[in-house]
C-alpha positions as a Python dict, from the first residue, in 0.01 Angstrom:
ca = {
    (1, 'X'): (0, 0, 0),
    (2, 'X'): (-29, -242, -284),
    (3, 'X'): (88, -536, -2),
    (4, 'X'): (-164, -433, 232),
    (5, 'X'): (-464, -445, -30),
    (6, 'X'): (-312, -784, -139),
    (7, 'X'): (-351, -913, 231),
    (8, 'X'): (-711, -789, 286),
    (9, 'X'): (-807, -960, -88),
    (10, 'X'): (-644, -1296, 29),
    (11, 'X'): (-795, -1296, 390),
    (12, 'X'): (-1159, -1172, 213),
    (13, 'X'): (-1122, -1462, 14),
    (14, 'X'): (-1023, -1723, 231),
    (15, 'X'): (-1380, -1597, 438),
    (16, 'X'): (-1589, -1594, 128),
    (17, 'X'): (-1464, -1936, 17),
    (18, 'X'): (-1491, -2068, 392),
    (19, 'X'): (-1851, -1936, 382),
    (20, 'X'): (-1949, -2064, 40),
    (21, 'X'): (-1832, -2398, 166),
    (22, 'X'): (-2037, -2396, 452),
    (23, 'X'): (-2291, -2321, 265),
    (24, 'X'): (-2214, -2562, 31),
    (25, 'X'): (-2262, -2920, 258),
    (26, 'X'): (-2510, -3116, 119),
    (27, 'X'): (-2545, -2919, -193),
    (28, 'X'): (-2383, -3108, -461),
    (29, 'X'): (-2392, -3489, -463),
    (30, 'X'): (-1983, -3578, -500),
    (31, 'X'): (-1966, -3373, -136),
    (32, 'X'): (-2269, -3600, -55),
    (33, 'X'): (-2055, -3931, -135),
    (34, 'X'): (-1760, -3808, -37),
    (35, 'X'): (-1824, -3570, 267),
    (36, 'X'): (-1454, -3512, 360),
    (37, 'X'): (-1443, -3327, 19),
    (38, 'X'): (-1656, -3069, 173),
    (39, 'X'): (-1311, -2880, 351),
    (40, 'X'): (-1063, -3026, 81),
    (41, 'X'): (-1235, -2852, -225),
    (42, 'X'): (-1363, -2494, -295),
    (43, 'X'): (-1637, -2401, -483),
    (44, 'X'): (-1884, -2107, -539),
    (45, 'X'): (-2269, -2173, -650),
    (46, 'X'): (-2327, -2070, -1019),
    (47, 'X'): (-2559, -2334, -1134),
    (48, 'X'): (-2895, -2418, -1073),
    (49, 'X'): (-2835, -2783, -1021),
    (50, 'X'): (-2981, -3125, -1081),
    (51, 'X'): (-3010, -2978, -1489),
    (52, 'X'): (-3292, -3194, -1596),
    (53, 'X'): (-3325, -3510, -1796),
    (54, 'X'): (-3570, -3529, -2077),
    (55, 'X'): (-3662, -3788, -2284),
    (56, 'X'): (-3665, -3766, -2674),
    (57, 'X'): (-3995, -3909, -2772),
    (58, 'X'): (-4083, -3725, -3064),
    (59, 'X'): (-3710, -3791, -3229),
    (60, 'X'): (-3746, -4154, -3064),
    (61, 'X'): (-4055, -4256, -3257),
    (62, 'X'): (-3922, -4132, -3603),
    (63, 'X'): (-3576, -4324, -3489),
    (64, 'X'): (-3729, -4617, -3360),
    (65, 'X'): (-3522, -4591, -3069),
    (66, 'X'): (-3750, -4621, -2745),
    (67, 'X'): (-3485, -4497, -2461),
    (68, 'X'): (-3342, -4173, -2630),
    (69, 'X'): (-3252, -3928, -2361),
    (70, 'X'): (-3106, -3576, -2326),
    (71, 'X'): (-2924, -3424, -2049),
    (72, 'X'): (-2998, -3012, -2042),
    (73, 'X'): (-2651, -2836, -1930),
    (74, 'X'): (-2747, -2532, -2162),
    (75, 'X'): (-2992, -2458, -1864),
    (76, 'X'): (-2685, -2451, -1579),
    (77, 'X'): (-2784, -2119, -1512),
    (78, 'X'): (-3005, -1787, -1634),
    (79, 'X'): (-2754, -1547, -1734),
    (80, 'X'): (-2538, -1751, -1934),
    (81, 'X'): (-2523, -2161, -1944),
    (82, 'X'): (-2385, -2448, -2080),
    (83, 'X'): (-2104, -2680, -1919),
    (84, 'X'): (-1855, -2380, -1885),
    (85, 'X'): (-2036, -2277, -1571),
    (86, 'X'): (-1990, -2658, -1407),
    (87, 'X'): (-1597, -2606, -1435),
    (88, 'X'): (-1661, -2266, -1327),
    (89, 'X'): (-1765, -2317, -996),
    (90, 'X'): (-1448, -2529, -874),
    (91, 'X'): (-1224, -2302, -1073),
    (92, 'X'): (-1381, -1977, -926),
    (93, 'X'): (-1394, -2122, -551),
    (94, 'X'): (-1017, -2142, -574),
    (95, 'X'): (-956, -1827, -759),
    (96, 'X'): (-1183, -1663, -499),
    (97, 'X'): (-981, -1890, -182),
    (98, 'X'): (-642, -1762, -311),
    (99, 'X'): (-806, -1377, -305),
    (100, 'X'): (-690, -1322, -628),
    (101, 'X'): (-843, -972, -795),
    (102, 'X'): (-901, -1142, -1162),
    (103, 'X'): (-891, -1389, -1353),
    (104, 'X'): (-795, -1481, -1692),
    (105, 'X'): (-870, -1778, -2004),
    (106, 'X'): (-745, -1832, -2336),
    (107, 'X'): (-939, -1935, -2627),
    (108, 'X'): (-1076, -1872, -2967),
    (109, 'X'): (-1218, -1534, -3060),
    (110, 'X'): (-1599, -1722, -2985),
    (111, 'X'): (-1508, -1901, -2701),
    (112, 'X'): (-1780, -2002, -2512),
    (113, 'X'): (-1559, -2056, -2199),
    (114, 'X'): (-1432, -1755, -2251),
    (115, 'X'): (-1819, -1582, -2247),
    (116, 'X'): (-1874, -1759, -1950),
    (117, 'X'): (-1575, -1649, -1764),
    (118, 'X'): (-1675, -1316, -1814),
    (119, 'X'): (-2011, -1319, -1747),
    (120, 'X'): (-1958, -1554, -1419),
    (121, 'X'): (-1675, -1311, -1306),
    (122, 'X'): (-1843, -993, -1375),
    (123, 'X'): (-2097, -1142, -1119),
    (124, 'X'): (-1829, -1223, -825),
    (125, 'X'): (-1734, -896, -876),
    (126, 'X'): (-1332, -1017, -1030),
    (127, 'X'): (-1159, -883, -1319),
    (128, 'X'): (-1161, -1032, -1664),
    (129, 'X'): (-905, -1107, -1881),
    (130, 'X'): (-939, -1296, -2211),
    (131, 'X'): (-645, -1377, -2459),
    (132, 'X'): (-806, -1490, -2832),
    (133, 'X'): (-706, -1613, -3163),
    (134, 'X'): (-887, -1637, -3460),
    (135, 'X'): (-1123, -1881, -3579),
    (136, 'X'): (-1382, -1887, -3844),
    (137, 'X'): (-1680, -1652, -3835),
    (138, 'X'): (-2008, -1809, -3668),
    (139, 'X'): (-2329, -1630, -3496),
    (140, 'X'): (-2218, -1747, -3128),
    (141, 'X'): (-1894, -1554, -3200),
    (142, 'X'): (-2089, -1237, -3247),
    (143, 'X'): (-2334, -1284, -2965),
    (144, 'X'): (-2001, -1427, -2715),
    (145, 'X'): (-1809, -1137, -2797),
    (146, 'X'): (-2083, -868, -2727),
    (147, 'X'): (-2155, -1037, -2407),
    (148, 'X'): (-1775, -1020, -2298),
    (149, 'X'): (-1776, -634, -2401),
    (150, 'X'): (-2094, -602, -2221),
    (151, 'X'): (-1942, -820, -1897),
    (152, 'X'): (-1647, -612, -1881),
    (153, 'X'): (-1390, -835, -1954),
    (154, 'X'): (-1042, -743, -2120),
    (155, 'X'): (-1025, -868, -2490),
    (156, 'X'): (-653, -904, -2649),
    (157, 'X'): (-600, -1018, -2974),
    (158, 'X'): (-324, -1241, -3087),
    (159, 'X'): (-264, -1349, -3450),
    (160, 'X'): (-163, -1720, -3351),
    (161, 'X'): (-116, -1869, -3015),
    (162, 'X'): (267, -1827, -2993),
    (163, 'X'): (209, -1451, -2969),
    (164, 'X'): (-78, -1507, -2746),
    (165, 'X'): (186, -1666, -2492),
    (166, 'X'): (413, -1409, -2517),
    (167, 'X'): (247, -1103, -2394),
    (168, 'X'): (40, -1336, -2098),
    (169, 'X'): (346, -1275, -1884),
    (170, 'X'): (353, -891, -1946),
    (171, 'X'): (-4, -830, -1928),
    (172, 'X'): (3, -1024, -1584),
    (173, 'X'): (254, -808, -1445),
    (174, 'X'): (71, -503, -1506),
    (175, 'X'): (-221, -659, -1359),
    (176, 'X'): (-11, -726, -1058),
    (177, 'X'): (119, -369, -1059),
    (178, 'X'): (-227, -212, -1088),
    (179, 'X'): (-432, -441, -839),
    (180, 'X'): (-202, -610, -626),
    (181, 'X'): (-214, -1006, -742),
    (182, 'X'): (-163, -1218, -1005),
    (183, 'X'): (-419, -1318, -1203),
    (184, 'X'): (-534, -1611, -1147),
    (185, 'X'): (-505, -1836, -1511),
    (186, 'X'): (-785, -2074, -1597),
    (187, 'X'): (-634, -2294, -1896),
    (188, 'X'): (-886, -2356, -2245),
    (189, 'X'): (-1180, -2467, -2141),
    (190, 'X'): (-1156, -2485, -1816),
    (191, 'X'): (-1013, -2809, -1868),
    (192, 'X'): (-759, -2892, -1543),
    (193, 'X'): (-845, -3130, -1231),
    (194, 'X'): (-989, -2846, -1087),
    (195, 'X'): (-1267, -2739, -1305),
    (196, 'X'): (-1267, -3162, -1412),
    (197, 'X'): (-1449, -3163, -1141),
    (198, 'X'): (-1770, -3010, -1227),
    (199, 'X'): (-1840, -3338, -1427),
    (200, 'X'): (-1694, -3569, -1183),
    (201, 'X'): (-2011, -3374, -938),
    (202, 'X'): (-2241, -3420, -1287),
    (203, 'X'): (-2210, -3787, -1292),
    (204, 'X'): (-2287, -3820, -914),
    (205, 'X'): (-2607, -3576, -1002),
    (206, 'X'): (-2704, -3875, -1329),
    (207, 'X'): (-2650, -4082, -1105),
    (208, 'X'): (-2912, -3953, -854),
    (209, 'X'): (-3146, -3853, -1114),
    (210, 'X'): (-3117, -4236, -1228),
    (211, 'X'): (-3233, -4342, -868),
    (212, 'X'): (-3495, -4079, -852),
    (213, 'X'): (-3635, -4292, -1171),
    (214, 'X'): (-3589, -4024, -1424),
    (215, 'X'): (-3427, -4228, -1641),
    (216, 'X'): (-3272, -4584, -1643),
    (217, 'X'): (-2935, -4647, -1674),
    (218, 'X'): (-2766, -4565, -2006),
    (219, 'X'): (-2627, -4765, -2232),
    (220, 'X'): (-2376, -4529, -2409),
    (221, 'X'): (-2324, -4121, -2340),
    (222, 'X'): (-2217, -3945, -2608),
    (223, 'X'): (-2038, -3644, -2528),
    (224, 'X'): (-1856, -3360, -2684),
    (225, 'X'): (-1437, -3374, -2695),
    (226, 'X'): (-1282, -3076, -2733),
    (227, 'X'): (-1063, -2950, -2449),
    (228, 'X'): (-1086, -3266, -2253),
    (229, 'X'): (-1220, -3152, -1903),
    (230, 'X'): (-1586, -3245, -1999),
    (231, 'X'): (-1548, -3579, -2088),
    (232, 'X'): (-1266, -3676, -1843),
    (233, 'X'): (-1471, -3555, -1520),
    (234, 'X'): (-1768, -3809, -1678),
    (235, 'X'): (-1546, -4055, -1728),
    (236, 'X'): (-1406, -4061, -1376),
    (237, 'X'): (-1726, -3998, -1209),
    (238, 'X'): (-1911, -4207, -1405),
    (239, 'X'): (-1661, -4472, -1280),
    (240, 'X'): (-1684, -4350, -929),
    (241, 'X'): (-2049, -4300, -906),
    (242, 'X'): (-2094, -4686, -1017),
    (243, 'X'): (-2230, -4626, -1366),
    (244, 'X'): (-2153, -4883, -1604),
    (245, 'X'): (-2188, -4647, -1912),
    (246, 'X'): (-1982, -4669, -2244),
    (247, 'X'): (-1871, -4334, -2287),
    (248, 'X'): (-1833, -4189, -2642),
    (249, 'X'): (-1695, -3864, -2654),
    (250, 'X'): (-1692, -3637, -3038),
    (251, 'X'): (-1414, -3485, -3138),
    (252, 'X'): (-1464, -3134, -3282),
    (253, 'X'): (-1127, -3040, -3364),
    (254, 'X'): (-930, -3159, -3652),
    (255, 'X'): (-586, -3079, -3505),
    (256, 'X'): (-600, -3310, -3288),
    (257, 'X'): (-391, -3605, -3380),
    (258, 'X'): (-628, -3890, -3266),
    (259, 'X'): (-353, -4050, -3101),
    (260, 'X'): (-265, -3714, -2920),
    (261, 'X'): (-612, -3685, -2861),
    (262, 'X'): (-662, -3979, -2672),
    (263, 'X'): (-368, -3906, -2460),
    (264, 'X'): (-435, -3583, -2337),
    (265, 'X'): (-785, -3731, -2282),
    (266, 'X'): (-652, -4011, -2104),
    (267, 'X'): (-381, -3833, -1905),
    (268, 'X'): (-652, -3551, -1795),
    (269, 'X'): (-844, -3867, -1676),
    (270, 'X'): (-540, -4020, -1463),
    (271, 'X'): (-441, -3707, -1357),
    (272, 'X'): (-816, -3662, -1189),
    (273, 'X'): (-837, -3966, -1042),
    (274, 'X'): (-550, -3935, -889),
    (275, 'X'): (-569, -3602, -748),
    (276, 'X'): (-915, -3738, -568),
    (277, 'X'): (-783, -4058, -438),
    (278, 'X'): (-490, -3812, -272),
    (279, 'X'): (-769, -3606, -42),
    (280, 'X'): (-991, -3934, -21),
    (281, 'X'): (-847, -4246, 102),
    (282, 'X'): (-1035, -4541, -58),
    (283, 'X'): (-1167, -4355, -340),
    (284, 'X'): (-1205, -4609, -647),
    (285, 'X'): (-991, -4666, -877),
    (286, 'X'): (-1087, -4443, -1163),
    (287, 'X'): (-796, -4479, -1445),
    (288, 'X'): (-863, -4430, -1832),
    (289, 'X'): (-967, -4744, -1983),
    (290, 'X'): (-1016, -4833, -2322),
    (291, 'X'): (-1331, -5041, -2262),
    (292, 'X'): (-1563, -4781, -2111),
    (293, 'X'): (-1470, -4481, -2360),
    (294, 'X'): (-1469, -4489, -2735),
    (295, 'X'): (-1372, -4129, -2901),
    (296, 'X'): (-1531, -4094, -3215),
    (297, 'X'): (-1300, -3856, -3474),
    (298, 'X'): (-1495, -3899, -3808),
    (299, 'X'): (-1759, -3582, -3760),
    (300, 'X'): (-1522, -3300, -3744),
    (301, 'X'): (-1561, -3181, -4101),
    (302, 'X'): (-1253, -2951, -4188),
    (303, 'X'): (-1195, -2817, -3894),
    (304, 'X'): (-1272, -2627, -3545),
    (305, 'X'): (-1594, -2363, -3600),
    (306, 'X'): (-1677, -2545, -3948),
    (307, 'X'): (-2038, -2702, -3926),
    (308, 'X'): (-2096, -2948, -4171),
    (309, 'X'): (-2356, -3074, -4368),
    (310, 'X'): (-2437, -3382, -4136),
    (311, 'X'): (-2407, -3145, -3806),
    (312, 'X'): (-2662, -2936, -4007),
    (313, 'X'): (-2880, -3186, -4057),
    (314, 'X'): (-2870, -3323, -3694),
    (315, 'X'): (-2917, -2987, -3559),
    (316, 'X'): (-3213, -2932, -3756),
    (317, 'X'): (-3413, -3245, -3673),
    (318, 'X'): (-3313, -3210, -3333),
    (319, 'X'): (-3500, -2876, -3318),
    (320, 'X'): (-3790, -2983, -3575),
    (321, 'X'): (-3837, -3270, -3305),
    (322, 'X'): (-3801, -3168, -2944),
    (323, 'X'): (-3781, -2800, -2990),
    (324, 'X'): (-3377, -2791, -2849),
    (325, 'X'): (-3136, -2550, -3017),
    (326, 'X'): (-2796, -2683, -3010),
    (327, 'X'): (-2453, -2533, -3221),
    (328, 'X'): (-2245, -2636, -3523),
    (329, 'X'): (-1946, -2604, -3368),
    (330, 'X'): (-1976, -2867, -3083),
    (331, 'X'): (-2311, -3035, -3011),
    (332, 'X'): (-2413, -2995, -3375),
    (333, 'X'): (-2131, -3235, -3449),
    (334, 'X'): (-2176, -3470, -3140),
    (335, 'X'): (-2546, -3561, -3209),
    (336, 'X'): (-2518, -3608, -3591),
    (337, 'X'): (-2254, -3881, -3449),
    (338, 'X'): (-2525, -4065, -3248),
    (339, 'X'): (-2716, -4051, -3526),
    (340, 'X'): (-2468, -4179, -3765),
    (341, 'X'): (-2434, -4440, -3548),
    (342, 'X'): (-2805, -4556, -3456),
    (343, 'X'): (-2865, -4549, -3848),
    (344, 'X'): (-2515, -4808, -3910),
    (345, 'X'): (-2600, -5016, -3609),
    (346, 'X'): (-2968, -5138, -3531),
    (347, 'X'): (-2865, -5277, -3227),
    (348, 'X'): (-2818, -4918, -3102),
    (349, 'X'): (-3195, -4917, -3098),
    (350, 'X'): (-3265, -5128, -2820),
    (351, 'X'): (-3009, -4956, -2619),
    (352, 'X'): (-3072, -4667, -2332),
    (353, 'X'): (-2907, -4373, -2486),
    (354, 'X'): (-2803, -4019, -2353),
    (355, 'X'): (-2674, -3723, -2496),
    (356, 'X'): (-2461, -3453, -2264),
    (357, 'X'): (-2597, -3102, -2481),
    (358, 'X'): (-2315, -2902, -2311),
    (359, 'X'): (-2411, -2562, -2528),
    (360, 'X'): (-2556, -2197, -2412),
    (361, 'X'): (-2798, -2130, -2630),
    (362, 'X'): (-2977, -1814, -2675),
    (363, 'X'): (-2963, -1492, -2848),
    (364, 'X'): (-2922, -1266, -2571),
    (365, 'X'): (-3059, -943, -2772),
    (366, 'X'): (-3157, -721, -2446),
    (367, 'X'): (-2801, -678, -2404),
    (368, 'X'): (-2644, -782, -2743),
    (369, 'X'): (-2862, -522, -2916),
    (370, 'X'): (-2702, -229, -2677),
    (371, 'X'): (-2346, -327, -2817),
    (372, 'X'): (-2200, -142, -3083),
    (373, 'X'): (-1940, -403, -3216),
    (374, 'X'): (-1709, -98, -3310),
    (375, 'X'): (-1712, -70, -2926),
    (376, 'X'): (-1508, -385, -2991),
    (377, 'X'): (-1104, -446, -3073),
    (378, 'X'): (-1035, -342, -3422),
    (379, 'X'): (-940, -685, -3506),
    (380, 'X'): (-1336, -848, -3446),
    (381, 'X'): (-1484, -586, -3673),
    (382, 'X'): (-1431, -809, -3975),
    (383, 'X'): (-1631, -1083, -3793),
    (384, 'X'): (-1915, -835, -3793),
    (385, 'X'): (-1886, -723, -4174),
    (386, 'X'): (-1852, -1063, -4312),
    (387, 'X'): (-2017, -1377, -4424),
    (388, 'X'): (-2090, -1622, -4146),
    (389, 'X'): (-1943, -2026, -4213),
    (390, 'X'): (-2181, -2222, -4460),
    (391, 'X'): (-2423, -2390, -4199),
    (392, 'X'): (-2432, -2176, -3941),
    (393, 'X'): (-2601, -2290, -3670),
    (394, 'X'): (-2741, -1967, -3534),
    (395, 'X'): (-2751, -1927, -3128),
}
């Protein structure tokens, strides 16, 4: 019985994928460059795409900085945003193409991928599984984990990751045993060639929003660097799409060695351009290059989920200035870096600057305020009884 169910999921998803490829011609600007792409790659719509550009004149004028820019990802889509849901999209189309029944992502206890995953799954009507580990206590972490309750998704909790990687092989088999496939494992962050891709599509969308006149080119991007998938699709599609951007992605997490850092960042990069130039003959040449990207490790503060002062600060003025909410965790830390480094170097001033804000923002309370978090795993209640981290941000 169990093979027979597992045959109608894989041909039901091979016809869902073929039709949300179909439908899918035309609609997102890599598959307009690169039209063969169109039966090479799945994907399944979950954002509402070109997000839009805005410029920062308020924050501009008090800077002195007269091309400040901001690119909105935290409005990808209604239910629940932010750059997860690009990744998403390529990541679910092949989940969905392979007909497996569910799906499952590792992260920290707030992951925001993780939230995502849920929600976006949930929605396709696949199974949820999400394996956590602890991080410090912050107000996303208490909305994200309400929504996953809420979303239906599976929450284990693992003391450290080397526990976590134990039971993903046993939990998979009973998932197997109980719904007739694997499931299908997204890595942290979404961060493979697959969901890469999202961004490698974002950059072609800049780059038609820069045609359109919405903004000029820019000088510099500063984006956030914590998994890797974000800023390598940018990097390669920046590359691919023509733009001649410096790209300066922020690292947010202090255990990454920055020589480590830059080679998972630069092998997640070679890795994507490869995989494209294997389905497209003639694609540029998109390699890692030291010239274009410059990561920036000096605004992590002590560690992953620990805001600091100077994110804080950033966050604040941000949202005194343009009314734009963003998180201390990631973006909090990314834009006090561009400011950091307008205020050391005038000659930033002159220069056509955009920041990638990559976070879901929102409280949520219609459906956060129906979940008891006792509903929750034993383990998260502390997160709920507790202090939150100095500086919290707030959602």
């Amino acid at each position: 019985m169990v093979t027979h169910v597992k045959t109608i999921r894989l041909l039901v998803g091979v016809l869902l994928a073929s039709a949300w490829l179909g439908l899918a011609f035309g609609a997102r600007p890599l598959f307009d460059a690169y039209p063969e792409l169109q039966e090479k790659i799945a994907w399944v719509k979950l954002a509402n795409l070109p997000t839009p550009i805005k410029k920062l004149d308020n924050l501009g004028r008090e800077l002195g900085v007269n091309n400040l820019y901001v690119k909105l990802d935290n409005v990808t889509n209604p239910t629940f945003g932010g750059n997860k849901v690009r990744k998403l999209e390529f990541l679910f189309g092949q989940a969905l193409q392979g007909g497996y029944a569910g799906v499952a992502t590792d992260g920290c206890y707030g992951t925001n991928h993780g939230c995502a995953t849920a929600v976006h799954a949930h929605q396709l009507g696949l199974k949820c599984h999400l394996f956590l580990t602890p991080q410090p206590a912050t107000s996303y972490l208490r909305r994200n984990l309400k929504l996953d309750y809420y979303y239906g998704a599976e929450l284990h909790c693992f003391a450290n990751r080397a526990e976590r990687e134990a039971q993903k092989p046993v939990i998979n088999q009973a998932f197997k045993a109980a719904h007739g496939t694997d499931l299908y494992f997204i890595p942290v962050g979404g961060s493979n060639v697959i969901g890469a891709l999202g961004f490698v599509n974002a950059a072609f969308e800049l780059k038609e929003q820069i045609d359109a006149g919405l903004m000029p080119m820019p000088d510099i991007i500063y984006v956030t660097l914590g998994s890797c998938g974000t800023a390598a699709g940018i990097i390669v599609g920046c590359k691919a799409a023509g733009l001649t951007c410096k790209i300066v992605p922020v690292s947010v997490e202090l255990e990454w060695a920055p020589g480590v850092l830059r080679r998972s960042l630069s092998a997640l990069v070679n890795e994507l351009d490869a995989f494209l130039a294997g389905l497209v003959p003639g694609f540029p040449p998109c390699a890692y290059d030291d010239n274009q990207v410059t990561i920036e490790y000096n605004f992590v503060g002590t560690g992953y989920a620990k805001a600091t002062a100077q994110a804080q600060a950033a966050i604040q003025l941000l949202e005194n200035t343009e009314q734009i909410k963003l998180d201390g965790t990631y973006t909090g830390k990314t834009f006090a870096a561009l400011l950091a480094h307008i205020q050391a170097d005038p000659e930033l001033k002159n220069k056509t600057i955009l920041f990638w804000d990559t976070f879901c923002n929102g409280e949520f309370t219609e459906i956060t305020s129906q979940v008891d978090y006792k509903l929750l795993p034993e383990a998260l209640h502390a997160y709920f009884e507790g202090p939150l981290e100095q500086y919290d941000a707030g959602v």
